[in-house]
Short mmCIF file of C-alpha atoms in Angstrom, two decimals:
data_model
loop_
_atom_site.label_atom_id
_atom_site.label_comp_id
_atom_site.label_asym_id
_atom_site.label_seq_id
_atom_site.Cartn_x
_atom_site.Cartn_y
_atom_site.Cartn_z
CA MET A 1 113.15 122.23 91.46
CA ASP A 2 114.29 121.58 87.96
CA ASN A 3 113.23 118.37 85.91
CA THR A 4 110.20 118.18 88.01
CA ARG A 5 106.42 116.45 86.93
CA GLU A 6 104.11 118.96 88.17
CA PRO A 7 101.04 117.64 89.50
CA HIS A 8 98.07 117.18 87.33
CA VAL A 9 94.93 116.06 89.34
CA SER A 10 95.72 117.93 92.19
CA GLY A 11 92.53 119.39 93.64
CA GLY A 12 90.53 117.00 91.56
CA PHE A 13 91.73 113.57 92.32
CA TYR A 14 93.02 114.34 95.89
CA PRO A 15 93.26 118.03 97.64
CA ASP A 16 95.48 120.34 96.40
CA ASP A 17 96.15 121.89 99.87
CA TYR A 18 98.85 120.22 102.26
CA GLU A 19 96.83 120.05 105.69
CA ALA A 20 93.80 119.03 103.65
CA LEU A 21 95.84 116.29 102.11
CA MET A 22 97.34 115.11 104.79
CA ASP A 23 93.76 115.03 106.96
CA SER A 24 92.04 113.11 104.05
CA ILE A 25 94.83 110.32 104.08
CA LYS A 26 94.85 110.00 107.76
CA GLY A 27 91.32 109.90 108.00
CA SER A 28 91.31 106.93 105.48
CA MET A 29 93.93 105.10 107.50
CA ASP A 30 91.87 104.86 110.53
CA ILE A 31 91.12 100.99 109.93
CA THR A 32 90.65 97.85 111.35
CA MET A 33 92.80 95.64 109.19
CA PRO A 34 92.46 91.67 108.56
CA ASP A 35 95.25 89.49 109.88
CA ILE A 36 97.52 88.96 107.32
CA ARG A 37 100.57 86.84 108.58
CA TYR A 38 103.84 86.93 106.17
CA LYS A 39 107.17 86.97 106.33
CA LYS A 40 108.26 88.72 102.61
CA LEU A 41 106.16 91.82 100.75
CA ILE A 42 106.15 91.22 96.95
CA GLY A 43 103.74 93.96 96.05
CA ALA A 44 100.31 95.29 95.99
CA ILE A 45 97.07 96.19 94.00
CA VAL A 46 95.73 99.93 95.25
CA PRO A 47 92.61 101.65 93.38
CA HIS A 48 93.49 105.39 91.60
CA GLY A 49 90.01 106.78 91.85
CA GLN A 50 88.89 109.85 93.17
CA TYR A 51 90.05 110.10 97.38
CA MET A 52 86.79 110.42 98.10
CA TYR A 53 85.55 107.60 96.74
CA SER A 54 88.70 104.95 96.77
CA SER A 55 91.06 106.31 99.47
CA HIS A 56 89.42 104.11 102.03
CA THR A 57 90.01 100.96 100.17
CA ALA A 58 93.28 102.06 98.92
CA ALA A 59 94.53 102.62 102.65
CA TYR A 60 94.24 99.00 103.38
CA ALA A 61 97.04 98.22 101.28
CA TYR A 62 98.99 101.15 102.17
CA LYS A 63 98.72 100.26 106.16
CA ILE A 64 100.64 96.94 105.12
CA ILE A 65 103.30 98.79 102.83
CA GLN A 66 104.07 100.83 105.52
CA GLU A 67 105.65 98.06 107.46
CA SER A 68 107.99 96.77 104.39
CA LYS A 69 111.39 97.14 104.60
CA LYS A 70 111.81 98.11 100.79
CA ARG A 71 111.80 102.11 99.72
CA THR A 72 111.94 101.45 96.33
CA PHE A 73 108.55 101.27 94.46
CA LEU A 74 107.96 100.12 90.82
CA ILE A 75 104.47 101.68 90.21
CA ILE A 76 102.70 100.01 87.14
CA GLY A 77 99.52 101.40 86.07
CA PRO A 78 97.45 101.98 82.78
CA ASN A 79 97.79 104.66 79.98
CA HIS A 80 93.97 105.85 80.03
CA SER A 81 94.49 107.37 76.65
CA LYS A 82 96.09 104.40 75.27
CA PHE A 83 98.42 106.16 73.45
CA PRO A 84 101.37 105.56 73.04
CA ALA A 85 100.70 101.79 72.58
CA TYR A 86 104.03 100.77 74.21
CA PRO A 87 104.83 100.75 78.28
CA ALA A 88 106.33 104.20 78.92
CA ILE A 89 108.73 104.76 81.67
CA TYR A 90 110.04 108.08 83.22
CA LEU A 91 113.42 108.21 83.31
CA ASP A 92 114.92 110.72 86.22
CA GLY A 93 113.90 113.89 87.89
CA TYR A 94 110.80 114.67 90.36
CA TRP A 95 107.06 114.51 90.85
CA SER A 96 105.83 116.92 92.79
CA THR A 97 102.15 116.77 94.82
CA PRO A 98 100.76 119.04 97.50
CA LEU A 99 103.14 117.02 99.94
CA GLY A 100 106.38 117.88 98.50
CA TYR A 101 108.70 116.47 95.84
CA ALA A 102 108.78 112.52 95.25
CA LYS A 103 112.04 111.26 93.63
CA VAL A 104 112.29 108.97 90.55
CA ASN A 105 114.61 106.24 91.21
CA SER A 106 116.81 106.83 87.58
CA GLU A 107 118.99 103.77 88.18
CA LEU A 108 115.82 101.11 88.43
CA SER A 109 114.34 102.96 85.39
CA GLU A 110 117.61 102.56 83.47
CA ARG A 111 118.12 98.96 84.74
CA LEU A 112 114.35 98.40 83.29
CA LEU A 113 114.66 100.06 79.90
CA LEU A 114 118.32 98.25 79.51
CA LYS A 115 116.90 95.13 80.21
CA SER A 116 113.37 95.07 78.18
CA ASP A 117 112.98 95.49 74.43
CA ILE A 118 109.38 96.94 74.89
CA ILE A 119 109.95 99.27 77.44
CA HIS A 120 110.77 102.86 76.08
CA ASP A 121 111.69 106.17 77.57
CA ASP A 122 108.50 108.51 77.22
CA LYS A 123 108.23 111.28 80.01
CA GLU A 124 105.67 112.91 77.94
CA ALA A 125 103.18 110.05 78.19
CA HIS A 126 102.79 110.38 82.06
CA ILE A 127 102.32 114.51 82.08
CA THR A 128 98.39 113.96 81.86
CA GLU A 129 98.02 110.36 83.12
CA HIS A 130 96.74 110.26 86.89
CA SER A 131 97.42 106.34 87.78
CA ILE A 132 100.66 106.80 89.24
CA GLU A 133 100.27 110.36 90.29
CA VAL A 134 97.34 109.64 92.97
CA GLN A 135 99.87 107.22 94.64
CA LEU A 136 102.47 109.52 95.57
CA PRO A 137 100.70 111.43 98.28
CA PHE A 138 100.06 108.27 100.35
CA LEU A 139 103.86 107.11 100.07
CA GLN A 140 104.57 110.38 101.18
CA TYR A 141 102.32 110.54 104.09
CA LEU A 142 104.31 106.97 105.27
CA PHE A 143 107.83 107.78 104.38
CA LYS A 144 107.88 111.57 103.63
CA SER A 145 111.20 111.86 101.41
CA ASN A 146 112.53 108.73 102.29
CA PHE A 147 111.67 106.64 99.32
CA THR A 148 112.04 106.43 95.47
CA PHE A 149 110.01 105.21 92.76
CA THR A 150 109.56 104.62 89.02
CA PRO A 151 106.83 105.23 87.21
CA LEU A 152 105.42 102.87 84.36
CA ILE A 153 102.59 103.17 82.47
CA LEU A 154 100.95 100.60 80.04
CA GLY A 155 98.93 101.05 76.88
CA ASN A 156 98.93 98.00 74.98
CA GLN A 157 98.25 95.61 78.31
CA GLY A 158 98.04 92.26 76.16
CA ALA A 159 99.24 88.92 77.92
CA ALA A 160 102.55 89.04 75.92
CA ILE A 161 103.30 92.33 77.32
CA ALA A 162 102.82 91.54 80.83
CA ARG A 163 104.86 88.27 80.63
CA ASN A 164 107.69 90.57 79.15
CA ILE A 165 107.79 92.99 81.94
CA ALA A 166 107.18 90.83 84.60
CA GLU A 167 110.30 88.49 83.25
CA THR A 168 111.92 91.90 83.30
CA ILE A 169 111.31 92.64 86.89
CA GLU A 170 112.27 89.14 87.88
CA SER A 171 115.61 89.40 86.35
CA LEU A 172 116.23 92.21 88.67
CA GLU A 173 118.89 91.19 91.21
CA GLU A 174 117.45 94.08 93.70
CA LYS A 175 113.83 93.87 93.52
CA PRO A 176 111.39 96.88 94.17
CA PHE A 177 108.08 96.72 95.57
CA VAL A 178 105.71 96.19 92.94
CA LEU A 179 102.79 98.39 93.30
CA ILE A 180 100.09 97.98 90.80
CA SER A 181 97.68 101.13 90.27
CA SER A 182 94.25 99.92 88.77
CA ASN A 183 90.59 100.03 89.66
CA PHE A 184 88.12 97.36 88.90
CA ASN A 185 85.00 97.32 86.77
CA HIS A 186 83.52 100.31 85.55
CA TYR A 187 79.97 101.88 85.11
CA LEU A 188 77.47 99.04 85.93
CA PRO A 189 74.90 99.03 88.45
CA TYR A 190 75.87 98.37 91.96
CA ASP A 191 75.72 94.53 92.59
CA LYS A 192 76.53 93.65 88.99
CA ASN A 193 79.82 95.70 89.02
CA ASN A 194 80.77 93.69 92.20
CA GLU A 195 79.92 90.42 90.51
CA LEU A 196 82.59 91.11 87.76
CA ASP A 197 84.77 92.50 90.55
CA GLN A 198 84.40 89.06 92.57
CA ILE A 199 85.21 87.25 89.33
CA LEU A 200 88.83 89.07 88.83
CA ILE A 201 89.26 88.94 92.51
CA ASN A 202 88.88 84.92 92.22
CA ASP A 203 91.37 84.89 89.27
CA ILE A 204 93.88 87.08 90.92
CA GLN A 205 94.02 85.04 94.24
CA GLU A 206 94.17 82.00 92.41
CA MET A 207 96.84 83.42 90.02
CA ARG A 208 95.23 81.92 86.82
CA THR A 209 96.65 84.50 84.52
CA LEU A 210 95.27 82.98 81.52
CA LYS A 211 91.94 82.40 83.07
CA PHE A 212 91.93 86.03 84.00
CA TYR A 213 92.28 87.40 80.44
CA GLN A 214 89.92 85.14 79.19
CA ASP A 215 87.45 86.29 81.68
CA ILE A 216 87.77 89.89 81.16
CA GLU A 217 86.88 89.23 77.50
CA LYS A 218 84.00 86.65 78.26
CA TYR A 219 82.43 89.40 80.63
CA GLY A 220 83.66 92.72 78.84
CA ILE A 221 85.09 93.61 81.88
CA THR A 222 86.90 97.07 82.34
CA ALA A 223 89.45 97.15 85.00
CA CYS A 224 91.44 99.77 83.60
CA GLY A 225 94.82 98.27 84.62
CA TYR A 226 94.58 94.75 84.22
CA GLY A 227 97.63 94.06 82.39
CA ALA A 228 99.73 95.72 85.29
CA ILE A 229 97.68 93.19 87.67
CA ALA A 230 98.61 90.38 85.55
CA ILE A 231 102.49 91.29 85.86
CA LEU A 232 102.28 90.99 90.04
CA MET A 233 100.33 87.78 89.21
CA LEU A 234 102.85 86.27 86.99
CA ILE A 235 105.87 87.44 89.50
CA THR A 236 103.91 86.27 92.78
CA LYS A 237 103.19 82.77 91.28
CA ASN A 238 106.86 82.14 89.85
CA MET A 239 107.89 83.11 93.78
CA LYS A 240 105.51 80.44 95.23
CA GLY A 241 103.91 83.41 96.97
CA LYS A 242 100.09 84.18 97.44
CA ILE A 243 97.98 87.45 96.97
CA ALA A 244 95.23 88.20 99.66
CA LEU A 245 92.39 90.65 99.14
CA LEU A 246 92.31 93.19 101.89
CA ASN A 247 89.24 95.16 101.07
CA HIS A 248 86.91 95.80 98.12
CA SER A 249 84.43 98.48 97.74
CA ASN A 250 83.01 100.56 94.67
CA SER A 251 81.78 104.49 94.43
CA GLY A 252 78.37 103.69 95.28
CA ASP A 253 79.57 102.96 98.83
CA TYR A 254 80.26 106.32 99.22
CA SER A 255 78.04 108.10 96.66
CA LYS A 256 74.31 108.30 96.16
CA ASP A 257 74.83 106.81 92.45
CA ARG A 258 74.52 103.13 92.66
CA LYS A 259 73.60 102.87 89.04
CA ARG A 260 76.94 103.28 87.25
CA VAL A 261 80.05 102.39 89.84
CA VAL A 262 83.36 102.07 89.78
CA GLY A 263 84.83 99.09 91.58
CA TYR A 264 87.81 99.44 93.87
CA SER A 265 90.27 96.52 95.87
CA ALA A 266 93.29 96.54 97.59
CA MET A 267 95.19 93.59 97.80
CA ILE A 268 98.41 92.45 98.86
CA ALA A 269 100.94 90.13 97.37
CA TYR A 270 103.59 87.76 99.67
CA LYS A 271 105.24 85.10 100.76
#
């Protein structure tokens, strides 16, 4: 298919075979959910680690996402290369995974590009970035081809950037489901990593954006998509919503290595 981004981390972060990928996601979705009562879903935070480590936690959010009536997703993640520094949107076309093609919502992409003075149209910035890509198989598993998405990645994740994008999203007449792709702290021993993750989780649940940024600086927390998380915090607070933790884990729960782990959280924003 013309105008298609081919998968970059298929066979690395997740299986490159249709059946194996479907089985992997199906297995991760076999979980018992906490009781969350809501009237409206706003968004979610999901990890983007290798599926063998993070898909179990991601599944907690996707179990609720499958109940959402919205089929338009704004997926926001970090640009791990940090270049370009500006927020980069993918304007149109398709993204391919072993489960098929996912259509970019060009109308939403164009609206965001028009309304924001800091977002740039830059497909090249997305070619090797995995934070958006690893979410698509879950959405395809749930909805097949019956959804669209807009990918947005952040190089600079400062508070001013987060506020600008949050305000841009809030200005939309029809709000997409805001799906935030971020791992939590990286590469500390198991217990210390969990301790820093809990600091962030507390800040996120209380939607204290200023303290969230202060704690990242104070404790040297290395959550890679912190600016994307801040966007959801701002939107949810302005909508008088809540953010709840569904599940937390780290790579040490699924690996023998507990000396250098990566944290994963699934959180849901709702009213």
